Coordinates of C-alpha atoms and ligand atoms in Angstrom, one line a residue:
X291 CA 108.8 25.3 189.3
X292 CA 107.6 28.6 190.3
X293 CA 104.1 29.6 190.4
X294 CA 103.4 33.3 190.3
X295 CA 100.5 35.3 190.0
X296 CA 101.6 38.2 188.3
X297 CA 99.6 41.5 187.0
X298 CA 101.7 43.1 184.4
X299 CA 100.6 46.4 183.6
X300 CA 101.2 47.5 179.9
X301 CA 99.7 51.1 179.6
X302 CA 97.3 50.7 182.6
X303 CA 96.0 47.3 181.0
X304 CA 96.6 44.2 183.6
X305 CA 97.6 41.1 181.6
X306 CA 97.7 38.1 183.9
X307 CA 100.3 35.7 183.4
X308 CA 100.7 32.7 185.4
X309 CA 103.7 30.8 184.9
X310 CA 107.2 31.7 185.2
X311 CA 110.0 29.5 183.2
X312 CA 113.4 30.5 184.5
X313 CA 115.0 29.0 181.6
X314 CA 113.4 31.6 179.2
X315 CA 112.9 34.4 181.8
X316 CA 109.4 34.5 180.7
X317 CA 106.0 34.2 181.9
X318 CA 103.7 31.9 180.3
X319 CA 99.9 32.3 180.1
X320 CA 97.3 29.5 181.3
X321 CA 96.9 26.8 178.7
X322 CA 100.2 27.7 177.0
X323 CA 102.8 25.1 176.0
X324 CA 106.6 25.4 175.1
X325 CA 109.3 23.3 174.7
X326 CA 112.4 23.4 176.6
X327 CA 115.7 21.4 177.7
X328 CA 116.4 21.0 181.1
X329 CA 119.2 18.9 182.4
X330 CA 119.4 17.8 179.1
X331 CA 116.4 16.3 178.7
X332 CA 113.7 17.7 176.1
X333 CA 110.4 18.4 177.6
X334 CA 107.1 19.6 176.6
X335 CA 105.6 22.0 179.4
X336 CA 102.4 23.5 179.8
X337 CA 100.8 26.2 182.2
X338 CA 97.9 24.6 183.7
X339 CA 95.8 25.6 186.6
X340 CA 99.1 28.1 187.5
X341 CA 101.4 24.8 187.5
X342 CA 104.0 23.8 185.4
X343 CA 103.6 20.4 183.9
X344 CA 106.5 19.3 182.2
X345 CA 106.9 16.0 180.2
X346 CA 109.8 14.3 178.1
X347 CA 109.2 14.9 174.7
X348 CA 110.2 13.1 171.3
X349 CA 112.6 14.9 169.3
X350 CA 115.1 15.3 166.1
X351 CA 118.2 17.4 165.7
X352 CA 117.8 20.8 163.7
X353 CA 119.1 21.3 160.5
X354 CA 120.4 24.9 161.3
X355 CA 121.0 25.5 164.8
X356 CA 119.8 28.9 165.9
X357 CA 120.8 28.3 169.4
X358 CA 123.7 30.7 170.5
X359 CA 126.7 30.4 172.5
X360 CA 127.3 26.8 171.5
X361 CA 123.9 25.7 172.9
X362 CA 122.3 22.6 171.4
X363 CA 119.1 22.5 169.1
X364 CA 116.5 20.0 169.0
X365 CA 113.2 19.9 167.5
X366 CA 110.1 18.7 169.2
X367 CA 108.5 16.3 166.8
X368 CA 104.7 16.6 168.5
X369 CA 104.9 20.3 167.8
X370 CA 107.7 21.4 165.4
X371 CA 109.1 23.8 167.8
X372 CA 112.8 24.0 167.8
X373 CA 114.5 24.4 171.5
X374 CA 117.5 25.1 172.8
X375 CA 119.7 23.6 175.4
X376 CA 122.2 26.3 177.2
X377 CA 126.1 25.9 178.1
X378 CA 126.3 26.7 181.3
X379 CA 126.1 30.7 182.1
X380 CA 123.6 31.3 179.3
X381 CA 119.6 31.5 179.6
X382 CA 117.1 32.3 177.2
X383 CA 114.9 30.7 174.7
X384 CA 118.0 31.0 172.3
X385 CA 120.7 31.2 175.0
X386 CA 121.5 34.6 174.0
X387 CA 121.5 36.0 177.7
X388 CA 124.3 36.2 180.0
X389 CA 123.0 36.8 183.7
X390 CA 126.7 37.5 185.0
X391 CA 127.0 40.4 182.5
X392 CA 127.3 43.8 184.8
X393 CA 128.9 45.8 182.4
X394 CA 129.1 46.6 178.5
X395 CA 132.4 46.7 176.4
X396 CA 132.7 49.5 173.5
X397 CA 129.2 50.1 172.4
X398 CA 127.6 47.4 174.2
X399 CA 126.7 45.6 170.8
X400 CA 127.5 42.2 172.6
X401 CA 125.9 43.4 175.9
X402 CA 123.8 40.3 177.1
X403 CA 123.1 41.2 180.7
X404 CA 119.7 41.6 182.4
X405 CA 119.9 45.5 183.2
X406 CA 116.1 46.4 182.4
X407 CA 115.8 50.0 183.4
X408 CA 116.8 53.4 182.0
X409 CA 119.2 56.3 183.4
X410 CA 116.0 58.0 184.6
X411 CA 114.4 54.9 186.2
X412 CA 111.9 53.9 183.7
X413 CA 111.2 50.5 183.3
X414 CA 112.2 49.0 179.8
X415 CA 109.5 47.6 177.4
X416 CA 110.2 44.0 176.0
X417 CA 111.7 43.9 172.4
X418 CA 108.5 42.0 171.3
X419 CA 105.9 44.4 172.9
X420 CA 102.7 44.6 170.9
X421 CA 103.1 48.6 171.5
X422 CA 106.4 48.7 169.8
X423 CA 104.7 47.8 166.3
X424 CA 106.6 50.6 164.1
X425 CA 109.7 50.4 166.0
X426 CA 113.1 48.2 166.4
X427 CA 111.8 44.9 167.5
X428 CA 112.3 41.0 167.5
X429 CA 110.0 41.2 164.2
X430 CA 111.3 44.2 162.3
X431 CA 115.5 44.0 163.2
X432 CA 117.3 41.7 160.9
X433 CA 119.1 38.7 162.8
X434 CA 117.2 40.0 165.5
X435 CA 118.5 36.9 168.3
X436 CA 122.0 37.7 167.3
X437 CA 121.5 41.3 168.3
X438 CA 120.5 40.0 171.6
X439 CA 116.8 41.0 171.0
X440 CA 114.3 38.5 172.4
X441 CA 110.9 38.3 174.5
X442 CA 112.6 40.2 177.2
X443 CA 112.7 43.6 178.5
X444 CA 116.5 43.7 179.0
X445 CA 118.8 46.6 177.4
X446 CA 120.5 46.3 174.3
X447 CA 122.2 48.0 171.5
X448 CA 120.8 46.6 168.1
X449 CA 121.2 49.8 166.1
X450 CA 124.9 50.6 166.3
X451 CA 124.2 53.3 169.0
X452 CA 126.9 54.3 171.6
X453 CA 125.6 52.3 174.3
X454 CA 122.7 49.9 175.1
X455 CA 119.1 51.6 175.4
X456 CA 115.3 50.4 175.3
X457 CA 112.2 51.8 174.4
X458 CA 110.1 53.2 177.6
X459 CA 106.7 54.7 177.9
X460 CA 106.4 58.2 178.9
X461 CA 103.0 60.3 179.0
X462 CA 101.3 57.1 177.3
X463 CA 103.6 57.6 174.4
X464 CA 106.3 55.2 173.0
X465 CA 110.1 56.9 174.0
X466 CA 113.3 55.4 174.2
X467 CA 116.1 56.2 176.4
X468 CA 119.6 55.0 177.3
X469 CA 120.2 52.5 180.2
X470 CA 121.5 52.7 183.3
X471 CA 124.4 50.7 183.1
X472 CA 128.2 51.1 183.2
X473 CA 130.9 50.5 180.9
X474 CA 133.4 47.6 182.0
X475 CA 136.6 49.7 181.9
X476 CA 136.0 53.3 182.8
X477 CA 137.8 55.9 180.7
X478 CA 140.4 57.5 182.7
X479 CA 138.5 60.6 181.5
X480 CA 135.3 60.7 179.6
X481 CA 135.4 62.8 176.2
X482 CA 132.6 65.2 176.5
X483 CA 130.1 65.9 173.5
X484 CA 132.0 68.5 171.4
X485 CA 130.1 72.0 171.0
X486 CA 128.7 72.2 167.6
X487 CA 130.3 73.5 164.9
X488 CA 133.3 74.6 167.1
X489 CA 135.3 71.3 165.9
X490 CA 136.5 72.0 162.6
X491 CA 136.8 68.3 161.0
X492 CA 140.3 67.1 159.8
X493 CA 140.8 68.2 156.6
X494 CA 142.2 65.0 155.3
X495 CA 139.3 63.2 156.1
X496 CA 138.3 61.4 153.1
X497 CA 134.6 61.4 153.3
X498 CA 133.5 64.1 155.7
X499 CA 130.2 63.1 157.9
X500 CA 128.5 66.2 158.4
X501 CA 128.1 67.5 161.7
X502 CA 124.7 68.4 160.8
X503 CA 121.3 67.1 159.4
X504 CA 122.0 63.5 161.3
X505 CA 118.8 62.5 162.8
X506 CA 118.9 59.7 165.7
X507 CA 116.7 56.7 164.2
X508 CA 115.1 54.7 166.6
X509 CA 112.5 53.4 163.9
X510 CA 111.9 51.6 160.8
X511 CA 111.3 53.7 158.0
X512 CA 107.7 54.5 157.5
X513 CA 105.5 57.0 156.3
X514 CA 102.5 57.4 157.3
X515 CA 101.4 67.3 162.8
X516 CA 98.0 67.0 161.6
X517 CA 97.4 63.4 160.2
X518 CA 101.2 62.5 161.5
X519 CA 102.5 60.0 164.3
X520 CA 104.1 60.9 167.5
X521 CA 108.2 61.3 166.8
X522 CA 110.4 59.4 168.7
X523 CA 113.1 61.2 171.0
X524 CA 116.2 62.2 168.8
X525 CA 114.3 62.2 165.4
X526 CA 114.2 65.7 164.8
X527 CA 117.0 66.9 167.2
X528 CA 117.2 70.6 165.5
X529 CA 113.5 71.2 166.6
X530 CA 113.6 74.1 168.7
X531 CA 110.3 75.3 170.9
X532 CA 110.0 79.0 171.2
X533 CA 108.0 80.2 174.0
X534 CA 107.2 84.1 173.1
X535 CA 104.9 85.7 175.9
X536 CA 102.1 83.5 175.9
X537 CA 102.4 82.7 172.2
X538 CA 104.3 79.3 170.9
X539 CA 106.1 78.8 167.9
X540 CA 108.6 76.5 166.6
X541 CA 112.2 77.0 165.0
X542 CA 115.1 75.0 163.8
X543 CA 118.8 75.0 165.3
X544 CA 121.3 75.6 162.3
X545 CA 124.2 75.9 164.6
X546 CA 125.3 75.8 168.1
X547 CA 123.6 79.7 168.8
X548 CA 121.1 80.2 165.8
X549 CA 117.5 79.5 165.4
X550 CA 115.6 79.9 162.1
X551 CA 112.1 80.4 162.5
X552 CA 109.2 82.3 161.1
X553 CA 109.0 86.2 161.1
X554 CA 105.4 86.3 161.6
X555 CA 106.2 84.7 165.2
X556 CA 107.3 88.1 166.4
X557 CA 104.4 90.1 165.0
X558 CA 104.1 91.4 168.6
X559 CA 107.3 92.8 168.8
X560 CA 108.2 90.8 171.8
X561 CA 111.5 91.8 174.0
X562 CA 114.2 89.6 173.8
X563 CA 113.4 88.8 177.7
X564 CA 110.1 87.7 176.9
X565 CA 111.2 84.9 174.8
X566 CA 112.6 81.4 175.8
X567 CA 114.0 78.5 173.7
X568 CA 113.8 74.8 174.6
X569 CA 116.1 72.3 172.7
X570 CA 115.7 68.7 173.1
X571 CA 112.2 69.1 173.9
X572 CA 109.5 66.0 173.3
X573 CA 106.5 67.0 174.9
X574 CA 104.9 70.4 174.7
X575 CA 106.3 72.6 177.9
X576 CA 107.8 69.4 179.1
X577 CA 111.4 70.0 180.1
X578 CA 113.9 67.0 181.6
X579 CA 117.2 65.6 181.5
X580 CA 117.3 65.9 177.3
X581 CA 116.2 69.5 177.3
X582 CA 118.1 72.6 177.3
X583 CA 116.8 76.2 177.8
X584 CA 118.1 79.4 176.6
X585 CA 117.5 82.8 176.9
X586 CA 117.9 84.9 173.7
X587 CA 120.4 87.4 173.0
X588 CA 118.7 89.0 169.8
X589 CA 116.2 88.0 167.0
X590 CA 116.8 89.4 163.6
X591 CA 113.8 89.6 161.1
X592 CA 114.5 89.8 157.4
X593 CA 115.2 93.1 156.6
X594 CA 112.0 93.3 153.7
X595 CA 109.5 91.6 156.2
X596 CA 106.7 94.0 156.7
X597 CA 103.8 92.7 159.2
X598 CA 101.4 94.2 156.2
X599 CA 102.1 91.6 154.6
X600 CA 103.2 88.9 157.0
X601 CA 103.3 85.7 154.3
X602 CA 106.2 87.4 152.7
X603 CA 109.7 86.8 153.4
X604 CA 108.5 85.0 156.7
X605 CA 111.9 84.5 157.9
X606 CA 113.5 85.4 161.1
X607 CA 116.9 84.1 162.9
X608 CA 117.2 83.8 166.6
X609 CA 120.4 84.0 168.7
X610 CA 120.7 81.9 171.9
X611 CA 122.4 83.5 174.9
X612 CA 125.5 81.6 176.2
X613 CA 125.3 79.5 179.1
X614 CA 128.9 79.0 180.7
X615 CA 130.4 80.2 177.4
X616 CA 128.2 78.1 174.8
X617 CA 125.0 77.6 173.3
X618 CA 123.8 74.4 172.2
X619 CA 126.2 71.2 172.8
X620 CA 125.2 68.3 171.1
X621 CA 123.6 65.5 172.3
X622 CA 121.5 62.5 170.5
X623 CA 118.5 64.6 171.1
X624 CA 119.9 68.1 170.3
X625 CA 121.9 68.8 166.9
X626 CA 121.6 71.2 163.9
X627 CA 120.1 70.7 160.6
X628 CA 122.2 71.5 157.4
X629 CA 121.3 74.7 155.6
X630 CA 120.8 74.5 152.0
X631 CA 123.1 76.5 149.6
X632 CA 121.4 79.2 147.7
X633 CA 121.1 76.9 144.5
X634 CA 119.5 73.8 146.3
X635 CA 116.7 72.4 144.6
X636 CA 114.6 69.3 145.7
X637 CA 112.2 68.7 142.8
X638 CA 108.5 68.8 142.5
X639 CA 106.7 65.6 144.3
X640 CA 109.9 65.1 146.8
X641 CA 109.0 63.7 150.1
X642 CA 110.4 65.9 153.0
X643 CA 109.4 66.0 156.6
X644 CA 107.5 68.3 159.0
X645 CA 107.3 68.2 162.8
X646 CA 106.1 70.3 165.4
X647 CA 103.7 70.6 168.5
X648 CA 101.0 72.4 166.8
X649 CA 97.3 71.6 166.9
X650 CA 96.1 68.4 165.9
X651 CA 93.1 69.9 164.2
X652 CA 92.0 73.0 162.7
X653 CA 89.4 73.4 165.9
X654 CA 91.9 72.5 168.5
X655 CA 93.4 74.6 170.6
X656 CA 96.2 72.5 172.6
X657 CA 99.5 71.5 171.9
X658 CA 100.9 68.2 171.7
X659 CA 103.7 65.6 172.1
X660 CA 106.5 66.1 169.1
X661 CA 104.6 64.7 165.9
X662 CA 106.3 64.3 162.5
X663 CA 104.4 63.9 158.8
X664 CA 105.5 63.5 155.8
X665 CA 104.6 65.9 152.8
X666 CA 105.1 66.3 148.9
X667 CA 106.7 69.2 147.2
X668 CA 103.8 70.7 145.2
X669 CA 104.6 72.3 141.6
X670 CA 104.9 76.0 142.1
X671 CA 102.6 76.6 138.7
X672 CA 99.8 74.3 140.6
X673 CA 100.1 75.9 143.9
X674 CA 100.0 79.7 142.2
X675 CA 97.0 78.4 140.0
X676 CA 93.6 80.4 140.8
X677 CA 92.0 77.0 142.3
X678 CA 95.0 76.8 144.9
X679 CA 96.3 80.3 145.8
X680 CA 96.7 82.0 143.2
X681 CA 98.7 85.0 143.2
X682 CA 99.1 84.9 147.2
X683 CA 101.9 82.5 146.6
X684 CA 105.0 84.0 145.4
X685 CA 108.4 83.4 144.5
X686 CA 110.4 82.4 148.1
X687 CA 107.4 80.4 148.9
X688 CA 107.1 76.5 148.6
X689 CA 103.9 74.6 149.0
X690 CA 103.9 71.0 150.1
X691 CA 101.2 68.7 151.2
X692 CA 99.7 65.1 150.9
X693 CA 96.7 63.6 149.8
X694 CA 96.0 62.1 153.1
X695 CA 95.7 65.1 154.9
X696 CA 99.3 65.5 156.6
X697 CA 99.4 69.3 157.1
X698 CA 101.1 71.8 159.5
X699 CA 99.0 73.9 162.0
X700 CA 98.6 76.5 164.3
X701 CA 101.5 76.5 166.6
X702 CA 103.7 74.8 164.1
X703 CA 105.0 77.8 162.6
X704 CA 108.7 78.6 162.3
X705 CA 109.1 74.8 162.2
X706 CA 111.3 72.8 159.6
X707 CA 110.1 71.4 156.3
X708 CA 113.3 69.1 156.3
X709 CA 114.2 67.1 152.9
X710 CA 116.8 64.5 153.1
X711 CA 119.3 64.1 150.6
X712 CA 121.5 60.6 151.4
X713 CA 120.5 60.2 154.8
X714 CA 121.3 64.2 155.7
X715 CA 118.5 66.5 156.2
X716 CA 118.2 70.2 155.1
X717 CA 116.0 73.0 156.4
X718 CA 114.4 73.3 152.7
X719 CA 111.1 75.1 154.2
X720 CA 110.0 77.1 157.4
X721 CA 106.1 76.4 158.1
X722 CA 104.7 79.9 157.5
X723 CA 101.1 79.9 156.4
X724 CA 98.2 77.9 154.8
X725 CA 94.3 78.1 154.5
X726 CA 92.9 76.1 157.6
X727 CA 94.7 73.1 158.2
X728 CA 95.0 69.8 156.2
X729 CA 91.9 70.8 153.9
X730 CA 91.9 69.2 150.6
X731 CA 93.4 71.3 148.0
X732 CA 94.8 73.8 150.0
X733 CA 98.3 72.6 150.8
X734 CA 100.7 74.4 153.5
X735 CA 102.9 77.2 152.4
X736 CA 106.7 77.4 153.5
X737 CA 109.2 80.1 153.4
X738 CA 111.8 78.5 150.7
X739 CA 115.1 78.8 152.8
X740 CA 117.7 78.3 150.0
X741 CA 116.3 81.9 148.5
X742 CA 117.7 83.3 151.9
X743 CA 120.8 81.3 152.4
X744 CA 123.0 84.1 151.6
X745 CA 121.4 86.4 154.0
X746 CA 121.3 83.6 156.8
X747 CA 125.0 83.1 156.4
X748 CA 125.8 86.9 156.5
X749 CA 123.9 87.1 159.7
X750 CA 125.3 84.2 161.2
X751 CA 128.9 85.2 159.8
X752 CA 130.4 81.8 160.3
X753 CA 133.8 81.4 159.3
X754 CA 134.6 79.5 156.1
X755 CA 136.3 76.4 157.7
X756 CA 133.4 75.9 160.0
X757 CA 130.8 75.7 157.4
X758 CA 132.2 73.0 155.1
X759 CA 129.4 70.4 156.8
X760 CA 126.6 72.8 156.2
X761 CA 127.6 73.9 152.8
X762 CA 127.6 70.4 151.5
X763 CA 126.9 70.7 147.8
X764 CA 123.9 69.2 146.9
X765 CA 121.9 71.2 143.8
X766 CA 119.5 68.5 143.0
X767 CA 118.6 65.3 145.0
X768 CA 116.5 63.1 143.0
X769 CA 114.6 60.0 143.8
X770 CA 113.0 60.1 147.3
X771 CA 109.6 58.7 146.8
X772 CA 107.3 59.0 149.4
X773 CA 107.1 55.4 151.4
X774 CA 103.8 54.1 152.2
Ligands
LIG158 N1 100.4 80.6 160.8 C1 100.4 79.3 161.5 C2 101.2 79.1 163.0 O1 101.7 80.5 163.3 C3 100.9 78.0 160.7 C4 99.9 77.5 160.1 C5 100.8 76.7 158.9 N2 99.2 76.4 158.2 C6 99.2 75.3 157.2 N3 97.7 74.7 157.0 N4 100.2 74.4 156.9 O2 101.4 78.4 163.5

């Protein structure tokens, strides 16, 4: 058996793993024991002083065979461990790895090969990595083995994505990326991602899937900006980063060419040429294969907005300049959010998401990775009571906060308060102002988007046909309890 002295670096920490078990494609630590079926005999092996010592072991048959691809299952009496003997062509603890597979079919849900790097060349993290405690892993996904997950770092598609992918680390944060593997039958031509909103849905489709408001989920639901947690790429694909001279604001993509942001971000009256918009961005000021950068054709502040009362009617629209005839093209990392109708209401205490690159504390002055947090809608009467904000809060504003001090902060302005209904996210608020950040009893205040829905639509002047998805009729969406 191979004896390998390996230093496997995980986030800079060196783990020594001493013995390699080729049947499991896995390194075991010194002192560790494991069962296996090798040339039909059931064995118990131990990694001793860097050497693998195996002895035949007594066994019984398994009550339920969890070995895949017709592997046989045995229980080692001494340890109770279930071990698999794989049919030829398969390996792995559960016989669910096929080293011959060089390409994937359809969406690659059945891909069981050994590709373990992403399109950008990053190595994949193992699906049981401790770093992934919040993500889709062997321990958190139902029937993980059947979906090809295991204690390995091979590309898989356990979540009905379009092709195999894996988690990686980039800039010391967890990220994910598609893998560098080819489909088995290369299509004669590959369909390009459609331009957002330029593809009217066929009118006879029974249940229309909206083209807006769908996040790319690579995380099991969890709730836990300020007090938030790092987002995964694709989780807020409508986020726009607005670099305005030396200033920074966020915005939200609502259609191929239009971003909704806060009017106060433009207080310095910048020229269009002094604004740059980046879509698909994850790290602040970080462009890469998933980002697209746009110049600005024009920006429009709400007509009643005045710099003398910068918290009132704090909304602006930014039009992107086309690149080769189009603005934002849809990708897993770039897609618009849905606009609410003018009568859309999410009830008090409803949980919505905020996201942004803004300061992580009131005193901070640097920007961050994209951070997300959950906040609850606060009753207007409470927010406008003298002990909170009194008459500073007006109609056309909305307050939201959390007991655990999740809040937006400087640099998050213009970004979305996204409220989800049946898996579709709506731009319900725009991050606008607050007394400090995350102060107890001082929630964040947001521009109430439904109040400006008619204005937005009149400016964007989208034809009726194209707006069907964005006009998804929801008047009240109930029920969304904040998950802990
Ligand atoms: N005005 C800030 C900005 O320009 C956003 C403040 C939001 N504050 C809050 N506590 N929610 O970035």
